[in-house]
């Protein structure tokens, strides 16, 4: 099992389509944050790219206790706004990620076995199908706050 940690932080998205790359950019920033700090041994950061549903659809390993999904989420807010979603807040069938995979049902099923939260960022622009790399300014500015939210979720004080 390649993902042998109790807590998985999974960044989902495609860096080729502007703000859709939020999840992978947060994972990169987390790795940079822990470059000179001790990362908890029970935590693994995963840049899942567009393969995020693979993690969701995978049967959870008995070692898994918590999965923190980091992704862009469409909700009524200003671009760059972050919100923690509990799976129970996501109506079944309502959360379709930007990668055309329906993930709300597998998230609900996974949450019956482990703790699952989604750290969602309201995107300003998803450029797909046009390739445009780089986050928009409001979404890029949300990265430090996302890291703080994740540190709280994994029990690390900043």
PDB file of C-alpha atoms in Angstrom:
ATOM      1  CA  UNK A   1       0.000   0.000   0.000  1.00  0.00           C
ATOM      2  CA  UNK A   2       1.736   3.178  -1.127  1.00  0.00           C
ATOM      3  CA  UNK A   3      -0.401   5.501   1.030  1.00  0.00           C
ATOM      4  CA  UNK A   4       0.474   4.173   4.454  1.00  0.00           C
ATOM      5  CA  UNK A   5      -0.331   7.045   6.753  1.00  0.00           C
ATOM      6  CA  UNK A   6      -3.149   7.734   9.183  1.00  0.00           C
ATOM      7  CA  UNK A   7      -3.891  11.158   7.705  1.00  0.00           C
ATOM      8  CA  UNK A   8      -3.830  11.814   3.961  1.00  0.00           C
ATOM      9  CA  UNK A   9      -3.900  15.366   2.620  1.00  0.00           C
ATOM     10  CA  UNK A  10      -4.901  15.024  -1.025  1.00  0.00           C
ATOM     11  CA  UNK A  11      -4.590  17.990  -3.403  1.00  0.00           C
ATOM     12  CA  UNK A  12      -6.811  17.550  -6.450  1.00  0.00           C
ATOM     13  CA  UNK A  13      -6.793  19.530  -9.663  1.00  0.00           C
ATOM     14  CA  UNK A  14      -5.120  20.204 -12.962  1.00  0.00           C
ATOM     15  CA  UNK A  15      -2.355  22.819 -12.969  1.00  0.00           C
ATOM     16  CA  UNK A  16      -2.927  23.392 -16.702  1.00  0.00           C
ATOM     17  CA  UNK A  17      -6.293  25.091 -16.117  1.00  0.00           C
ATOM     18  CA  UNK A  18      -5.652  28.154 -13.890  1.00  0.00           C
ATOM     19  CA  UNK A  19      -7.444  27.904 -10.530  1.00  0.00           C
ATOM     20  CA  UNK A  20      -8.101  24.199 -11.020  1.00  0.00           C
ATOM     21  CA  UNK A  21      -4.488  23.775  -9.903  1.00  0.00           C
ATOM     22  CA  UNK A  22      -5.289  25.013  -6.375  1.00  0.00           C
ATOM     23  CA  UNK A  23      -5.060  21.580  -4.728  1.00  0.00           C
ATOM     24  CA  UNK A  24      -1.644  20.665  -6.177  1.00  0.00           C
ATOM     25  CA  UNK A  25      -0.311  24.178  -5.405  1.00  0.00           C
ATOM     26  CA  UNK A  26      -1.388  23.828  -1.763  1.00  0.00           C
ATOM     27  CA  UNK A  27       0.414  20.477  -1.524  1.00  0.00           C
ATOM     28  CA  UNK A  28       3.562  22.087  -2.969  1.00  0.00           C
ATOM     29  CA  UNK A  29       3.301  24.934  -0.426  1.00  0.00           C
ATOM     30  CA  UNK A  30       2.789  22.431   2.432  1.00  0.00           C
ATOM     31  CA  UNK A  31       5.925  20.537   1.423  1.00  0.00           C
ATOM     32  CA  UNK A  32       7.816  23.833   1.350  1.00  0.00           C
ATOM     33  CA  UNK A  33       6.386  24.758   4.779  1.00  0.00           C
ATOM     34  CA  UNK A  34       7.676  21.506   6.286  1.00  0.00           C
ATOM     35  CA  UNK A  35      11.055  21.724   4.544  1.00  0.00           C
ATOM     36  CA  UNK A  36      12.671  22.975   7.748  1.00  0.00           C
ATOM     37  CA  UNK A  37      10.076  21.720  10.244  1.00  0.00           C
ATOM     38  CA  UNK A  38       9.244  18.268  11.500  1.00  0.00           C
ATOM     39  CA  UNK A  39       6.201  16.880   9.731  1.00  0.00           C
ATOM     40  CA  UNK A  40       4.035  14.540  11.811  1.00  0.00           C
ATOM     41  CA  UNK A  41       4.953  10.943  10.985  1.00  0.00           C
ATOM     42  CA  UNK A  42       1.333   9.952  10.574  1.00  0.00           C
ATOM     43  CA  UNK A  43       0.643  12.489   7.794  1.00  0.00           C
ATOM     44  CA  UNK A  44       1.206  12.130   4.060  1.00  0.00           C
ATOM     45  CA  UNK A  45       0.796  14.864   1.456  1.00  0.00           C
ATOM     46  CA  UNK A  46      -0.341  13.682  -1.958  1.00  0.00           C
ATOM     47  CA  UNK A  47      -0.450  15.745  -5.147  1.00  0.00           C
ATOM     48  CA  UNK A  48      -3.234  13.754  -6.748  1.00  0.00           C
ATOM     49  CA  UNK A  49      -3.560  16.035  -9.757  1.00  0.00           C
ATOM     50  CA  UNK A  50      -6.561  14.876 -11.745  1.00  0.00           C
ATOM     51  CA  UNK A  51      -6.290  11.399 -10.263  1.00  0.00           C
ATOM     52  CA  UNK A  52      -8.051  12.545  -7.077  1.00  0.00           C
ATOM     53  CA  UNK A  53     -11.043  10.253  -7.615  1.00  0.00           C
ATOM     54  CA  UNK A  54      -8.622   7.320  -7.592  1.00  0.00           C
ATOM     55  CA  UNK A  55      -7.982   8.050  -3.916  1.00  0.00           C
ATOM     56  CA  UNK A  56     -11.662   8.483  -3.223  1.00  0.00           C
ATOM     57  CA  UNK A  57     -12.652   5.318  -5.055  1.00  0.00           C
ATOM     58  CA  UNK A  58      -9.863   3.278  -3.512  1.00  0.00           C
ATOM     59  CA  UNK A  59     -10.900   1.126  -0.635  1.00  0.00           C
ATOM     60  CA  UNK A  60      -9.508   2.749   2.470  1.00  0.00           C
ATOM     61  CA  UNK A  61      -6.534   1.100   4.061  1.00  0.00           C
ATOM     62  CA  UNK A  62      -7.116   0.057   7.655  1.00  0.00           C
ATOM     63  CA  UNK A  63      -4.391   2.521   8.670  1.00  0.00           C
ATOM     64  CA  UNK A  64      -6.289   5.491   7.241  1.00  0.00           C
ATOM     65  CA  UNK A  65      -8.037   7.578   9.877  1.00  0.00           C
ATOM     66  CA  UNK A  66      -8.638  10.826   8.021  1.00  0.00           C
ATOM     67  CA  UNK A  67      -8.581  12.210   4.483  1.00  0.00           C
ATOM     68  CA  UNK A  68      -8.395  15.949   3.829  1.00  0.00           C
ATOM     69  CA  UNK A  69      -9.341  16.722   0.216  1.00  0.00           C
ATOM     70  CA  UNK A  70      -8.077  20.081  -1.082  1.00  0.00           C
ATOM     71  CA  UNK A  71      -9.807  21.271  -4.238  1.00  0.00           C
ATOM     72  CA  UNK A  72     -11.701  24.094  -5.881  1.00  0.00           C
ATOM     73  CA  UNK A  73     -15.405  24.052  -5.090  1.00  0.00           C
ATOM     74  CA  UNK A  74     -18.156  26.152  -6.620  1.00  0.00           C
ATOM     75  CA  UNK A  75     -20.161  27.806  -3.874  1.00  0.00           C
ATOM     76  CA  UNK A  76     -21.721  31.207  -3.282  1.00  0.00           C
ATOM     77  CA  UNK A  77     -18.731  33.332  -2.216  1.00  0.00           C
ATOM     78  CA  UNK A  78     -16.036  35.643  -3.548  1.00  0.00           C
ATOM     79  CA  UNK A  79     -13.178  34.002  -5.492  1.00  0.00           C
ATOM     80  CA  UNK A  80     -10.443  32.892  -3.121  1.00  0.00           C
ATOM     81  CA  UNK A  81     -12.863  32.237  -0.269  1.00  0.00           C
ATOM     82  CA  UNK A  82     -12.049  29.058   1.633  1.00  0.00           C
ATOM     83  CA  UNK A  83     -14.510  26.833   3.371  1.00  0.00           C
ATOM     84  CA  UNK A  84     -14.262  23.547   5.181  1.00  0.00           C
ATOM     85  CA  UNK A  85     -16.956  21.176   4.037  1.00  0.00           C
ATOM     86  CA  UNK A  86     -17.959  18.181   6.112  1.00  0.00           C
ATOM     87  CA  UNK A  87     -19.107  15.374   3.866  1.00  0.00           C
ATOM     88  CA  UNK A  88     -22.549  15.542   5.463  1.00  0.00           C
ATOM     89  CA  UNK A  89     -22.830  19.117   4.135  1.00  0.00           C
ATOM     90  CA  UNK A  90     -22.371  17.908   0.601  1.00  0.00           C
ATOM     91  CA  UNK A  91     -25.664  16.595  -0.701  1.00  0.00           C
ATOM     92  CA  UNK A  92     -25.229  13.316  -2.546  1.00  0.00           C
ATOM     93  CA  UNK A  93     -24.831  14.052  -6.245  1.00  0.00           C
ATOM     94  CA  UNK A  94     -24.069  17.752  -5.735  1.00  0.00           C
ATOM     95  CA  UNK A  95     -20.273  17.841  -5.674  1.00  0.00           C
ATOM     96  CA  UNK A  96     -18.898  17.144  -9.087  1.00  0.00           C
ATOM     97  CA  UNK A  97     -15.288  18.110  -9.189  1.00  0.00           C
ATOM     98  CA  UNK A  98     -13.778  19.991 -12.088  1.00  0.00           C
ATOM     99  CA  UNK A  99     -12.458  16.732 -13.493  1.00  0.00           C
ATOM    100  CA  UNK A 100     -15.891  15.418 -14.487  1.00  0.00           C
ATOM    101  CA  UNK A 101     -15.808  12.581 -11.968  1.00  0.00           C
ATOM    102  CA  UNK A 102     -18.777  12.414  -9.641  1.00  0.00           C
ATOM    103  CA  UNK A 103     -17.186  12.205  -6.223  1.00  0.00           C
ATOM    104  CA  UNK A 104     -19.883  13.042  -3.688  1.00  0.00           C
ATOM    105  CA  UNK A 105     -21.242   9.487  -3.408  1.00  0.00           C
ATOM    106  CA  UNK A 106     -17.785   7.887  -2.914  1.00  0.00           C
ATOM    107  CA  UNK A 107     -16.956  10.620  -0.384  1.00  0.00           C
ATOM    108  CA  UNK A 108     -20.113   9.791   1.556  1.00  0.00           C
ATOM    109  CA  UNK A 109     -19.235   6.081   1.497  1.00  0.00           C
ATOM    110  CA  UNK A 110     -15.633   6.746   2.494  1.00  0.00           C
ATOM    111  CA  UNK A 111     -16.792   8.974   5.366  1.00  0.00           C
ATOM    112  CA  UNK A 112     -18.601   5.994   6.870  1.00  0.00           C
ATOM    113  CA  UNK A 113     -15.186   4.396   7.433  1.00  0.00           C
ATOM    114  CA  UNK A 114     -12.853   7.335   8.050  1.00  0.00           C
ATOM    115  CA  UNK A 115     -13.066  11.068   8.798  1.00  0.00           C
ATOM    116  CA  UNK A 116     -13.277  13.011   5.510  1.00  0.00           C
ATOM    117  CA  UNK A 117     -13.235  16.792   5.100  1.00  0.00           C
ATOM    118  CA  UNK A 118     -12.979  18.947   1.999  1.00  0.00           C
ATOM    119  CA  UNK A 119     -11.043  22.223   2.098  1.00  0.00           C
ATOM    120  CA  UNK A 120     -12.685  24.014  -0.799  1.00  0.00           C
ATOM    121  CA  UNK A 121     -11.631  27.239  -2.482  1.00  0.00           C
ATOM    122  CA  UNK A 122     -13.978  29.241  -4.652  1.00  0.00           C
ATOM    123  CA  UNK A 123     -12.228  29.615  -8.020  1.00  0.00           C
ATOM    124  CA  UNK A 124     -12.167  32.813 -10.045  1.00  0.00           C
ATOM    125  CA  UNK A 125     -11.439  31.138 -13.375  1.00  0.00           C
ATOM    126  CA  UNK A 126     -11.080  27.604 -14.649  1.00  0.00           C
ATOM    127  CA  UNK A 127      -9.607  27.942 -18.134  1.00  0.00           C
ATOM    128  CA  UNK A 128     -10.384  24.422 -19.404  1.00  0.00           C
ATOM    129  CA  UNK A 129     -10.186  23.437 -22.173  1.00  0.00           C
ATOM    130  CA  UNK A 130      -7.690  26.256 -22.770  1.00  0.00           C
ATOM    131  CA  UNK A 131      -4.300  25.709 -21.179  1.00  0.00           C
ATOM    132  CA  UNK A 132      -3.456  28.618 -18.860  1.00  0.00           C
ATOM    133  CA  UNK A 133      -1.051  27.887 -16.053  1.00  0.00           C
ATOM    134  CA  UNK A 134      -0.954  29.799 -12.779  1.00  0.00           C
ATOM    135  CA  UNK A 135      -3.562  30.681 -10.198  1.00  0.00           C
ATOM    136  CA  UNK A 136      -5.542  33.915 -10.273  1.00  0.00           C
ATOM    137  CA  UNK A 137      -4.477  36.438  -7.560  1.00  0.00           C
ATOM    138  CA  UNK A 138      -7.387  35.817  -5.131  1.00  0.00           C
ATOM    139  CA  UNK A 139      -6.940  32.035  -5.257  1.00  0.00           C
ATOM    140  CA  UNK A 140      -3.157  32.300  -4.894  1.00  0.00           C
ATOM    141  CA  UNK A 141      -3.659  34.540  -1.842  1.00  0.00           C
ATOM    142  CA  UNK A 142      -5.815  31.814  -0.269  1.00  0.00           C
ATOM    143  CA  UNK A 143      -2.930  29.309  -0.054  1.00  0.00           C
ATOM    144  CA  UNK A 144      -1.500  30.467   3.338  1.00  0.00           C
ATOM    145  CA  UNK A 145      -4.971  30.313   4.920  1.00  0.00           C
ATOM    146  CA  UNK A 146      -5.511  26.854   3.408  1.00  0.00           C
ATOM    147  CA  UNK A 147      -2.241  25.724   4.970  1.00  0.00           C
ATOM    148  CA  UNK A 148      -3.395  27.075   8.342  1.00  0.00           C
ATOM    149  CA  UNK A 149      -6.691  25.189   8.014  1.00  0.00           C
ATOM    150  CA  UNK A 150      -4.827  21.977   7.149  1.00  0.00           C
ATOM    151  CA  UNK A 151      -2.377  22.427  10.055  1.00  0.00           C
ATOM    152  CA  UNK A 152      -5.383  22.707  12.367  1.00  0.00           C
ATOM    153  CA  UNK A 153      -6.892  19.557  10.846  1.00  0.00           C
ATOM    154  CA  UNK A 154      -3.687  17.553  11.331  1.00  0.00           C
ATOM    155  CA  UNK A 155      -3.154  18.900  14.855  1.00  0.00           C
ATOM    156  CA  UNK A 156      -0.116  21.083  14.228  1.00  0.00           C
ATOM    157  CA  UNK A 157       0.016  24.548  15.764  1.00  0.00           C
ATOM    158  CA  UNK A 158       1.599  27.217  13.620  1.00  0.00           C
TER     159      UNK A 158
END
